[in-house]
Coordinates of C-alpha atoms in Angstrom, one line a residue:
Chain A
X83 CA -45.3 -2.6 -35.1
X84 CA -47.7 -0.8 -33.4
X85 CA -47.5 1.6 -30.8
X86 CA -49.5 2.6 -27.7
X87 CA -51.5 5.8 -26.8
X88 CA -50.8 7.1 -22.3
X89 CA -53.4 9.1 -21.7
X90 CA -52.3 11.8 -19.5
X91 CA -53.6 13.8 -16.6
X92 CA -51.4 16.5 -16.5
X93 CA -52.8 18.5 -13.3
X94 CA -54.2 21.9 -12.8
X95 CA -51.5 24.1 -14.4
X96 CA -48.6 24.3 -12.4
X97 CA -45.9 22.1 -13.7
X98 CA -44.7 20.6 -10.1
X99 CA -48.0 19.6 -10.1
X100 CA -47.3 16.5 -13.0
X101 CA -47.1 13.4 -11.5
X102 CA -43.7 11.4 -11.8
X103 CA -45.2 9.5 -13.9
X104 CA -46.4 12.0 -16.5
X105 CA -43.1 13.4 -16.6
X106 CA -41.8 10.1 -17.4
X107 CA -44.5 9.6 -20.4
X108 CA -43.6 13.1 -21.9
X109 CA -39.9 12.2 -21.5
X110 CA -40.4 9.1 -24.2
X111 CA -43.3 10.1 -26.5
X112 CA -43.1 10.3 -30.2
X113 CA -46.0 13.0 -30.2
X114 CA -47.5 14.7 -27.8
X115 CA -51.6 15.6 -27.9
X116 CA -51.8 18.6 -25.5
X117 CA -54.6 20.8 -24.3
X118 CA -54.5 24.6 -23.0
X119 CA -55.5 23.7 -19.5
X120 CA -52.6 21.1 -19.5
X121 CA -49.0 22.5 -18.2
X122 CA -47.6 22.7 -22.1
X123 CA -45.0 26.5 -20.9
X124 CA -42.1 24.1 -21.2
X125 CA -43.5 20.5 -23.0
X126 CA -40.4 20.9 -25.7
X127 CA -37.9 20.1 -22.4
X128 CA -40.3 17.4 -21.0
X129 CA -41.0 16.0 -24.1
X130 CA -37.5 16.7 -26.3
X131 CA -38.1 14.3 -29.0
X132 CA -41.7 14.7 -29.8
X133 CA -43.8 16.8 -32.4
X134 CA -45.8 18.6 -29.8
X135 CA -49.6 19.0 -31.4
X136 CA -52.1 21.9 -30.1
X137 CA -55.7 20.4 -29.9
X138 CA -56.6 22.7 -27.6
X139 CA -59.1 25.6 -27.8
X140 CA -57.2 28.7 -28.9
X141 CA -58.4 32.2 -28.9
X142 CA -60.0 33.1 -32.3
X143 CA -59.7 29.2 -33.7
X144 CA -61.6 26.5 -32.6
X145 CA -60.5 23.1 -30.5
X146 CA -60.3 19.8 -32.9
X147 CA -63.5 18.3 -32.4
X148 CA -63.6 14.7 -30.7
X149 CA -63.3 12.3 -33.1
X150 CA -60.7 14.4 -35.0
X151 CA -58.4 13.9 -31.6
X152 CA -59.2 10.0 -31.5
X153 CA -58.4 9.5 -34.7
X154 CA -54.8 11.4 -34.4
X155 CA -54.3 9.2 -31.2
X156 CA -54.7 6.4 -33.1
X157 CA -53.1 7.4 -36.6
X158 CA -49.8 8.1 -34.7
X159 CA -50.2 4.6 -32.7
X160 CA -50.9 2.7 -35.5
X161 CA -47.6 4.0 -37.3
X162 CA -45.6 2.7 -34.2
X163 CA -45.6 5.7 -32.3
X164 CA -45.3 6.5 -28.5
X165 CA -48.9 9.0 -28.2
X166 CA -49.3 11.0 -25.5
X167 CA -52.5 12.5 -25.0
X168 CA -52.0 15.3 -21.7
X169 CA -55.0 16.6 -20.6
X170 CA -55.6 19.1 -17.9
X171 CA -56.5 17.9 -14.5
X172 CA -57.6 14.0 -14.4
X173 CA -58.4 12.3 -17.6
X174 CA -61.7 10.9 -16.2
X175 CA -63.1 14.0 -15.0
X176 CA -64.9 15.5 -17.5
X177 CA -61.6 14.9 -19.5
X178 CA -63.3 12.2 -22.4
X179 CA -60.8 10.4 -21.3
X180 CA -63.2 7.2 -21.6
X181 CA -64.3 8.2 -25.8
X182 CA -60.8 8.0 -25.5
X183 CA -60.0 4.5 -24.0
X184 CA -62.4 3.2 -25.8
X185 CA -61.5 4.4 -29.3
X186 CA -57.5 2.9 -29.0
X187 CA -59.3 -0.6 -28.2
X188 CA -61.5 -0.3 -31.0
X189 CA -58.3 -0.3 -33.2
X190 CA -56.8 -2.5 -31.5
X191 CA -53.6 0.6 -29.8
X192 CA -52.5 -0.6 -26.2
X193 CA -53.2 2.1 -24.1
X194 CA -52.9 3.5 -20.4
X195 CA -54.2 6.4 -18.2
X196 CA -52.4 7.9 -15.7
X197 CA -54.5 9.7 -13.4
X198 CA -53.7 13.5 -12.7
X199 CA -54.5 16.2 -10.0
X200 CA -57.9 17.2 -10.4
X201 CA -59.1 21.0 -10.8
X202 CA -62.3 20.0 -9.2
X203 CA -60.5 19.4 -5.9
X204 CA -57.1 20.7 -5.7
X205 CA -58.3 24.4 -7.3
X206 CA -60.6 25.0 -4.4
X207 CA -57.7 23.8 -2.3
X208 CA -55.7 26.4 -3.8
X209 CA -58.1 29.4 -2.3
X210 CA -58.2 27.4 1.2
X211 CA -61.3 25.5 0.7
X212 CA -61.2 21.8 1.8
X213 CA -64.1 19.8 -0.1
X214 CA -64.4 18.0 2.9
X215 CA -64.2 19.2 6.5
X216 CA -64.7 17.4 10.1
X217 CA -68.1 18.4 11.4
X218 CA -69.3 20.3 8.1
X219 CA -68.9 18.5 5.1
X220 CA -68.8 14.6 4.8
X221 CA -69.3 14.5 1.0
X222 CA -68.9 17.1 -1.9
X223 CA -70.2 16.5 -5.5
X224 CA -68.3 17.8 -9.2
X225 CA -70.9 18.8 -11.6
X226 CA -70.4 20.0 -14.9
X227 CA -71.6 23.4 -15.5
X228 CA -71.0 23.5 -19.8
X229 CA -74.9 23.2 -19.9
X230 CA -77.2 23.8 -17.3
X231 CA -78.6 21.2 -14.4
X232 CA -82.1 19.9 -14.7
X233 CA -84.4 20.6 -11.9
X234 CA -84.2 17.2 -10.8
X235 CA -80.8 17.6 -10.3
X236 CA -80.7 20.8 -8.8
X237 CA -83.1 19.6 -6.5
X238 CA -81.3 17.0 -5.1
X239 CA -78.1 19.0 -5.1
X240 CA -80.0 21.1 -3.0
X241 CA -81.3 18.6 -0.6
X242 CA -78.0 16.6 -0.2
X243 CA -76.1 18.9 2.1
X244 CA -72.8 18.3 0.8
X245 CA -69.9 20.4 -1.0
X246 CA -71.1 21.3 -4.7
X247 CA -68.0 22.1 -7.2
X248 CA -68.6 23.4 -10.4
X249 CA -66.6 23.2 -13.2
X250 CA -66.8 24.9 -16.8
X251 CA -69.5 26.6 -14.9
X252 CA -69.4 30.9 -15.3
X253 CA -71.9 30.9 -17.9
X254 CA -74.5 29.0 -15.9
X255 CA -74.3 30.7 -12.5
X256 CA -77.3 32.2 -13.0
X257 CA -79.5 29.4 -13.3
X258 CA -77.3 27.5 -11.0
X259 CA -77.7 30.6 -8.2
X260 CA -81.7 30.7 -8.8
X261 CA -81.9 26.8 -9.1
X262 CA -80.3 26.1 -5.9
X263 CA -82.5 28.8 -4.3
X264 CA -85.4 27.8 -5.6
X265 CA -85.1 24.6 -4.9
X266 CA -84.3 25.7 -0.5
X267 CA -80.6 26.5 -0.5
X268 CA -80.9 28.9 2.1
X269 CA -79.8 32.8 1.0
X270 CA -76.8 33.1 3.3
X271 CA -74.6 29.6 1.8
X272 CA -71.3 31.1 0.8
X273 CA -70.5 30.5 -2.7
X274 CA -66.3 30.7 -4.0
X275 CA -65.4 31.5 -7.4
X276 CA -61.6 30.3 -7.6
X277 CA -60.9 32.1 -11.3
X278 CA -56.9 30.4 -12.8
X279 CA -56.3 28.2 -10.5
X280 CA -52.4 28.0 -9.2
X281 CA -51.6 30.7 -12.0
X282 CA -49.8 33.9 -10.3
X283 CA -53.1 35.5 -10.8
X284 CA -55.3 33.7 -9.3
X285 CA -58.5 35.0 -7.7
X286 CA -61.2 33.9 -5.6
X287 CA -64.5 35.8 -5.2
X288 CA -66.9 34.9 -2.1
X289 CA -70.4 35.6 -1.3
X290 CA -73.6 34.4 -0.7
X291 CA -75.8 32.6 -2.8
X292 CA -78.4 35.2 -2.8
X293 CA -75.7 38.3 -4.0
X294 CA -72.8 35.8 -5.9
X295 CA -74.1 36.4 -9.3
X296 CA -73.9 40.3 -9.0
X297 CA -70.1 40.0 -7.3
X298 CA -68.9 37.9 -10.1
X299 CA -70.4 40.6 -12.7
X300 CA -69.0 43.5 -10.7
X301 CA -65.5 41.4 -10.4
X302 CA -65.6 40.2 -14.0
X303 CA -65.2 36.6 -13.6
X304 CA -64.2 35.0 -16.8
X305 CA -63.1 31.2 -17.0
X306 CA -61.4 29.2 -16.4
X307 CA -62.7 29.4 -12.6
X308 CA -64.2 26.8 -10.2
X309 CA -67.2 27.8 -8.3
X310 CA -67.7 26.0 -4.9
X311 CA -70.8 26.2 -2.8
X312 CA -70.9 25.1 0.5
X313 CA -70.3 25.7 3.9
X314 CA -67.0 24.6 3.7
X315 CA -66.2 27.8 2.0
X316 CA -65.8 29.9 5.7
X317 CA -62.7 28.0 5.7
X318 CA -61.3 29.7 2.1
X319 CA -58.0 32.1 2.6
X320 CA -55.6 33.3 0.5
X321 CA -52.4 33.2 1.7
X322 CA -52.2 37.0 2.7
X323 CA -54.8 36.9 5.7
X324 CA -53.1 37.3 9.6
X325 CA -53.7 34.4 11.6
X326 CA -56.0 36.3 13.4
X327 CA -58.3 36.6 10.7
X328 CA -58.7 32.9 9.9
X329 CA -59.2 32.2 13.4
X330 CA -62.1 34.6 13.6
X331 CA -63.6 33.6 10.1
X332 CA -62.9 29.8 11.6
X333 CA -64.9 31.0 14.4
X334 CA -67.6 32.2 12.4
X335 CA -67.7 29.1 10.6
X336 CA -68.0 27.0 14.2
X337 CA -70.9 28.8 15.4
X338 CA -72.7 28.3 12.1
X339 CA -71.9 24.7 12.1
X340 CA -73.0 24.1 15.7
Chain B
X17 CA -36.1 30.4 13.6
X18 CA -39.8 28.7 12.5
X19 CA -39.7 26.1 10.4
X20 CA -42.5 25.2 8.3
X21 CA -45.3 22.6 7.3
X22 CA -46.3 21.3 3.7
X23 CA -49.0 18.5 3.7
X24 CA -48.6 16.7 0.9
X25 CA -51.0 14.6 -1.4
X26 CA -49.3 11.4 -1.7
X27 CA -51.5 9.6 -4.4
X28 CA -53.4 6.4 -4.4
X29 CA -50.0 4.3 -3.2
X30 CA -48.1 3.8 -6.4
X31 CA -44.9 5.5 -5.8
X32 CA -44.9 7.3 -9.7
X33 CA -48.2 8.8 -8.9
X34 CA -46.6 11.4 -6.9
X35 CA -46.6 14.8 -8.5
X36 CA -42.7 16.2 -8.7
X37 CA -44.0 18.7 -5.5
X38 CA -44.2 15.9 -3.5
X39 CA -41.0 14.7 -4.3
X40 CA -39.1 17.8 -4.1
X41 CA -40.9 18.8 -0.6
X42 CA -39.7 14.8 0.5
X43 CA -36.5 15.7 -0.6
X44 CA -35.7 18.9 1.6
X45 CA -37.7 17.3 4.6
X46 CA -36.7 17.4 8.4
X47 CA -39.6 15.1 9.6
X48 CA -41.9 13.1 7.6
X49 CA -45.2 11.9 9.2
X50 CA -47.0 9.5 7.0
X51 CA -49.6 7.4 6.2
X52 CA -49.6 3.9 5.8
X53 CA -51.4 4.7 2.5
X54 CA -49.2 6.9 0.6
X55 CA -46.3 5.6 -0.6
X56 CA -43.4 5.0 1.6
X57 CA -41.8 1.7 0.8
X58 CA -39.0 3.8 -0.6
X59 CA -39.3 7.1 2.0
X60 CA -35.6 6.7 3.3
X61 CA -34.3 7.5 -0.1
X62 CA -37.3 9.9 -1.2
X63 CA -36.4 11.8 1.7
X64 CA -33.0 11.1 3.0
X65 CA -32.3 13.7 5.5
X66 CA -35.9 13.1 7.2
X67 CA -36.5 11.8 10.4
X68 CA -39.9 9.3 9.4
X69 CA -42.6 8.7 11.4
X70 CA -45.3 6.5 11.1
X71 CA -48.6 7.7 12.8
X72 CA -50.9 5.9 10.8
X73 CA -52.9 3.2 11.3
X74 CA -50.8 -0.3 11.8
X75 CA -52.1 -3.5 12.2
X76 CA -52.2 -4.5 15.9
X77 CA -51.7 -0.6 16.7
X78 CA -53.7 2.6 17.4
X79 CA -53.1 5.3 15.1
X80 CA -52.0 8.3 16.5
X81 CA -55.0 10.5 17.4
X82 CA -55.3 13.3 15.3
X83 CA -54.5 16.4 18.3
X84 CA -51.5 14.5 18.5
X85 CA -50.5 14.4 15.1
X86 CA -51.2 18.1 14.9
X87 CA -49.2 18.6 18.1
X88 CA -46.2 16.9 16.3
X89 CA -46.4 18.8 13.2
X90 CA -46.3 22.1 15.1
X91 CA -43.6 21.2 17.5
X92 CA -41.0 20.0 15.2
X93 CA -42.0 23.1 13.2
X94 CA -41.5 25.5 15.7
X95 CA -38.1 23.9 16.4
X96 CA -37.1 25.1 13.3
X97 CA -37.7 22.3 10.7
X98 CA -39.4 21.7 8.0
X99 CA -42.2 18.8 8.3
X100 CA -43.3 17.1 5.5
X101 CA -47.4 15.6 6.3
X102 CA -47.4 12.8 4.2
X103 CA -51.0 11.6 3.5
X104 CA -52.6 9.1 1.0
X105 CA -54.7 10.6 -2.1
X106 CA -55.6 14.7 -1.2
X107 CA -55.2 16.4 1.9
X108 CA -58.7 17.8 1.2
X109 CA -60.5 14.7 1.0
X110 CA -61.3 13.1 3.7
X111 CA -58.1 13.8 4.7
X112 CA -58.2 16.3 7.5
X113 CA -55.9 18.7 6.0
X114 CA -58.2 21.8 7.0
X115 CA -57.6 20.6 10.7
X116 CA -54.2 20.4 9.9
X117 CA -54.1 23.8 8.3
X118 CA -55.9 25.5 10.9
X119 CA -54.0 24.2 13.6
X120 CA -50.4 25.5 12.1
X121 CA -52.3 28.8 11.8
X122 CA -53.6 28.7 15.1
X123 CA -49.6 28.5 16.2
X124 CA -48.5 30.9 13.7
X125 CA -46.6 28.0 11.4
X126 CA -46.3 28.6 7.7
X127 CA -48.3 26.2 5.9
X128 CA -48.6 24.9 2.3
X129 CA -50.8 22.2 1.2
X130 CA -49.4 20.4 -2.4
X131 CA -53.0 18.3 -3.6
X132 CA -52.7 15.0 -4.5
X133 CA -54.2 12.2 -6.9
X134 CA -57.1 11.5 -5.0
X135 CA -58.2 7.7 -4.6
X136 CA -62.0 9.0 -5.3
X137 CA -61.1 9.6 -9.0
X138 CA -58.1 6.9 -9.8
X139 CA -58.8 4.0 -8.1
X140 CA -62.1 3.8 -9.9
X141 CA -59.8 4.9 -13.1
X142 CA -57.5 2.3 -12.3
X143 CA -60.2 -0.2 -12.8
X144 CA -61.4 1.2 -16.4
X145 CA -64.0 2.9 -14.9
X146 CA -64.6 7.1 -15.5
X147 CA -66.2 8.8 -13.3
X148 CA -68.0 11.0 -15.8
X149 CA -68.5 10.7 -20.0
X150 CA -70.6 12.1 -22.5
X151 CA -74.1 11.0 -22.6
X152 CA -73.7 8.5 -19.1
X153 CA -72.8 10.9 -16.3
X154 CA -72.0 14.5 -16.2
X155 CA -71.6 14.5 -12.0
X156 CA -70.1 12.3 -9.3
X157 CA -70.9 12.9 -5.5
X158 CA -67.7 11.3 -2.8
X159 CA -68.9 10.6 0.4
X160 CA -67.9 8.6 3.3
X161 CA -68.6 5.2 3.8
X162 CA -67.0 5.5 7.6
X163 CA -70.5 6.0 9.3
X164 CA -73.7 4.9 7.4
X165 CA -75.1 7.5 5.8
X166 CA -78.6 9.6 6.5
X167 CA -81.9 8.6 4.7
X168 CA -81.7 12.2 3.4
X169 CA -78.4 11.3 2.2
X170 CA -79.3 7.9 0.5
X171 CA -82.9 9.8 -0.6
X172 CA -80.9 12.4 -3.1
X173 CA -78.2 10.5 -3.8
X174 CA -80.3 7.9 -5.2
X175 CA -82.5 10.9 -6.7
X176 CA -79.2 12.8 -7.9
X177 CA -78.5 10.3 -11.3
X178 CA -75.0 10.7 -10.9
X179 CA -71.9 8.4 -10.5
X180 CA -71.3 7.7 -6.6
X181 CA -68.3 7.3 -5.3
X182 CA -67.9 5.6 -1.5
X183 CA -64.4 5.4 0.2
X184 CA -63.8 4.0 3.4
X185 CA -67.5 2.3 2.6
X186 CA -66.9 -1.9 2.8
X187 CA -68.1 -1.9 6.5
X188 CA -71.2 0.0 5.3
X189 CA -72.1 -1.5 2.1
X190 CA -75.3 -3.3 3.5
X191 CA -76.5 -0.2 4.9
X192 CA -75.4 1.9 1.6
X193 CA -77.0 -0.6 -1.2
X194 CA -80.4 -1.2 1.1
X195 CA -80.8 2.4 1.4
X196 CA -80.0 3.2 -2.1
X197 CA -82.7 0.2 -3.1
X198 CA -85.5 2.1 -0.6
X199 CA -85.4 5.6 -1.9
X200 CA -86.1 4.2 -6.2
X201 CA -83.0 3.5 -7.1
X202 CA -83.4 -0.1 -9.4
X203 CA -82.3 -3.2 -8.3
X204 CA -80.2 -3.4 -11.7
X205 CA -77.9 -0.5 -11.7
X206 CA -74.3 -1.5 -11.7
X207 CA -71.9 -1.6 -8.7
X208 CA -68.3 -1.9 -8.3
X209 CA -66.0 -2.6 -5.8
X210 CA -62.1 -2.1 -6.3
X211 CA -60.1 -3.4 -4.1
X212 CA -56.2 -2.3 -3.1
X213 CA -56.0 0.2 -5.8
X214 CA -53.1 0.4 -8.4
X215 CA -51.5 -2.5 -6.1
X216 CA -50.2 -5.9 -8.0
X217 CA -53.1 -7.9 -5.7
X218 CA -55.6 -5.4 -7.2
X219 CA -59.6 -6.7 -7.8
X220 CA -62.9 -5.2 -9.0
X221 CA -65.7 -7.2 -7.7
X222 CA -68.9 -5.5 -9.8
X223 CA -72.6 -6.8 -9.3
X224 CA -75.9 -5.0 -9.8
X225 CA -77.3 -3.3 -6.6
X226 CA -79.9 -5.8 -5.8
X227 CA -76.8 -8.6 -5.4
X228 CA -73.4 -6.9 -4.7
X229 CA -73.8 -7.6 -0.7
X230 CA -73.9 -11.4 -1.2
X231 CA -70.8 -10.6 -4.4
X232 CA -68.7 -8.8 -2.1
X233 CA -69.5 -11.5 1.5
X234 CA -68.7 -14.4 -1.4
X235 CA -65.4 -12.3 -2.8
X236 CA -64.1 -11.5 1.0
X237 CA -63.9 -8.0 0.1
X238 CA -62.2 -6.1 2.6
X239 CA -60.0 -2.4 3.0
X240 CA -58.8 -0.6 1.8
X241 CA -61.4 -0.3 -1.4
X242 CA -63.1 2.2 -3.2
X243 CA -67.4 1.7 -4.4
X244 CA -68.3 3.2 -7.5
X245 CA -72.4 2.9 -8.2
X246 CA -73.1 4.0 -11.5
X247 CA -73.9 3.4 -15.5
X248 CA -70.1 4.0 -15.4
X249 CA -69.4 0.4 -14.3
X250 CA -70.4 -1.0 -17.1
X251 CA -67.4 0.5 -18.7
X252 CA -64.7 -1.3 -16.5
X253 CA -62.4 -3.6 -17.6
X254 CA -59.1 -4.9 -15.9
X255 CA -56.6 -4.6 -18.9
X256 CA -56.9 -8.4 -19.6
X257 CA -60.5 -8.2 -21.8
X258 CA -60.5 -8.2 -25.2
X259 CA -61.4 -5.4 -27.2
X260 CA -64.1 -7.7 -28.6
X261 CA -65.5 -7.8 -24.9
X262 CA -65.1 -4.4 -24.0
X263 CA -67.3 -3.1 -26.9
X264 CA -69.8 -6.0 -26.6
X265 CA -69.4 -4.3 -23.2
X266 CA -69.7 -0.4 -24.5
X267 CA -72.7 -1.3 -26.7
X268 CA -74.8 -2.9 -23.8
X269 CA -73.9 0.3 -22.0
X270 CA -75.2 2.6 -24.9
X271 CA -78.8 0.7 -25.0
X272 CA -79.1 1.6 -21.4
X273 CA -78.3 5.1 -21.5
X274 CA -81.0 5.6 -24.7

């Protein structure tokens, strides 16, 4: 008989950050696809009777590519197992979850996503930045930054107004920095870099577009790290900040917006 | 002794698409104030020491206006207890948690924020649709549908060649597609419009721009829905397709994107 393939978004990191129903799906898998990003510290107690399989990138060896994973998800299935495929964050955010989808109904595997947290807006949440704010921001968009934007779309991006969240997107800042400049982002929009999200080191680096790409090479950033642009960003804290100093940064933020 | 505040992410309504946080912050709750759209159809056992109050929108009824929710949360705080903000989707979109946040600073009120599944990313999901994948759409912008949007808005979104994602937006579709239409984007590009997300009475209505106003007026769409605009929709399915369809489907998709 066969079996069926839950594809599942397993969040930024932290493990309280699973849904209900991921734990659930680890709890009766057969095997268990899982990537770095995904919460995998303890997957041999959430998952207890399943072969738990690495396809993640590891330092020094490389990821298995695409089709390698689809065909593993559907191998398994097709032997009657339970697959679960955990991903970081949401399967349908830059997650392939759709290759994915679409390669268990090519062979004919029952299969089911459960959406998960996404990094794009719960790790800016974790510094203190909302992607949206009353007054400020009324819509945010999640780019990809593995290659980088066309001029077209930095353009746009430019013109729109909104949030901008980057993901995958410390190798690019650069061009993204000088795109968004060049293209009449003003030299004073504050730019986040949350690095680890929800990790106990977790960092966040802030500064203007015009000096962000020399603050992250001073600090180092490294992925994994979210960059957010936007005005929303006077908002960011970190937990350690006195009320008083929100209050004068929200301030700030209110007399820019007005 | 203060108490202390945790908005929570509540998800898109289904009760196992709460992450464990949100379960173990119902759990030790005092007060809950929730939305009608998280999931509360089993609060009194979720959270079984809580106080619940509803301050969301009921039919018939005023919602309770947002100073007064943030009143609440800081009163029963200060009196020592610990208040569980139950909201639909993410706190931090479109969900006023910033104003939330700021306002338990503000009274000196510890504050955590757990994120949520937002509705931008899984109801879409829940219809077969992803947001991104390789080759279609490597962005998505989330905006607003609750006022119409600016012709600068509409002029690089439609520029942008991303996936768009409208909540709150059914009241606002005319204005959304006709605006879309007048700054280039063609008349053919797909629409959907998913109703009651991840409920048993869920429905995806999906015409091309030019014809998803008379779709949706012939369909009595109505809130709560999400609109996804976008090579994406041509990727949807509702779980009752064959595979047959669905790559009949896929392939139609790939000669647009060439």
């Amino acid at each position: 008989m066969t079996g069926r393939v839950t594809l599942v978004g397993g969040g930024p990191g932290r493990e309280d950050l699973l849904t209900v129903g991921a734990v659930r799906a680890l709890g009766s898998a057969d095997v268990v696809l899982y990537d770095r990003l995904a919460p995998h510290a303890r997957l041999a107690e959430l998952a207890p009777d399943a072969d738990l399989v690495d396809v993640g990138k590891q330092p020094g060896h490389h990821a298995l590519p695409q089709e390698e994973i689809e065909a593993l998800l559907v191998a398994h299935a097709l032997a009657g197992r339970h697959v679960v495929r955990l991903k970081g964050g949401d399967p349908y955010v830059f997650g392939r979850g759709g290759e994915e989808v679409l390669a268990c109904h090519r062979a004919g595997v029952p299969v089911e996503v459960l959406p998960g947290v996404t990094s794009a807006v719960s790790v800016p949440g974790a510094a203190g930045i909302p992607l949206t704010h009353r007054g400020i921001s009324r819509l945010f968009t999640v780019v990809s930054g593995h290659a980088p934007l066309s001029d077209e779309e930095l353009r746009h991006l430019a013109g729109l107004g909104g949030t901008i969240v980057v993901l995958m997107g410390v190798n690019t800042l650069p061009q993204l920095a000088a795109g968004l400049a060049r293209h009449g982002m003003r030299g004073s929009m504050p730019v986040a870099i949350v690095e680890r999200g929800f990790r106990c080191d977790q960092r966040t680096t802030i500064a203007d577009l015009s000096g962000i790409v020399s603050a992250a090479g001073l600090a180092g950033v490294a992925s994994p790290a979210v960059i957010v642009v936007g005005e929303v960003v006077r908002l960011a804290h970190d937990g350690d900040r006195t009320a008083a100093e929100l209050m004068e940064r929200a301030a700030g933020f209110a007399a820019v917006a007005t």
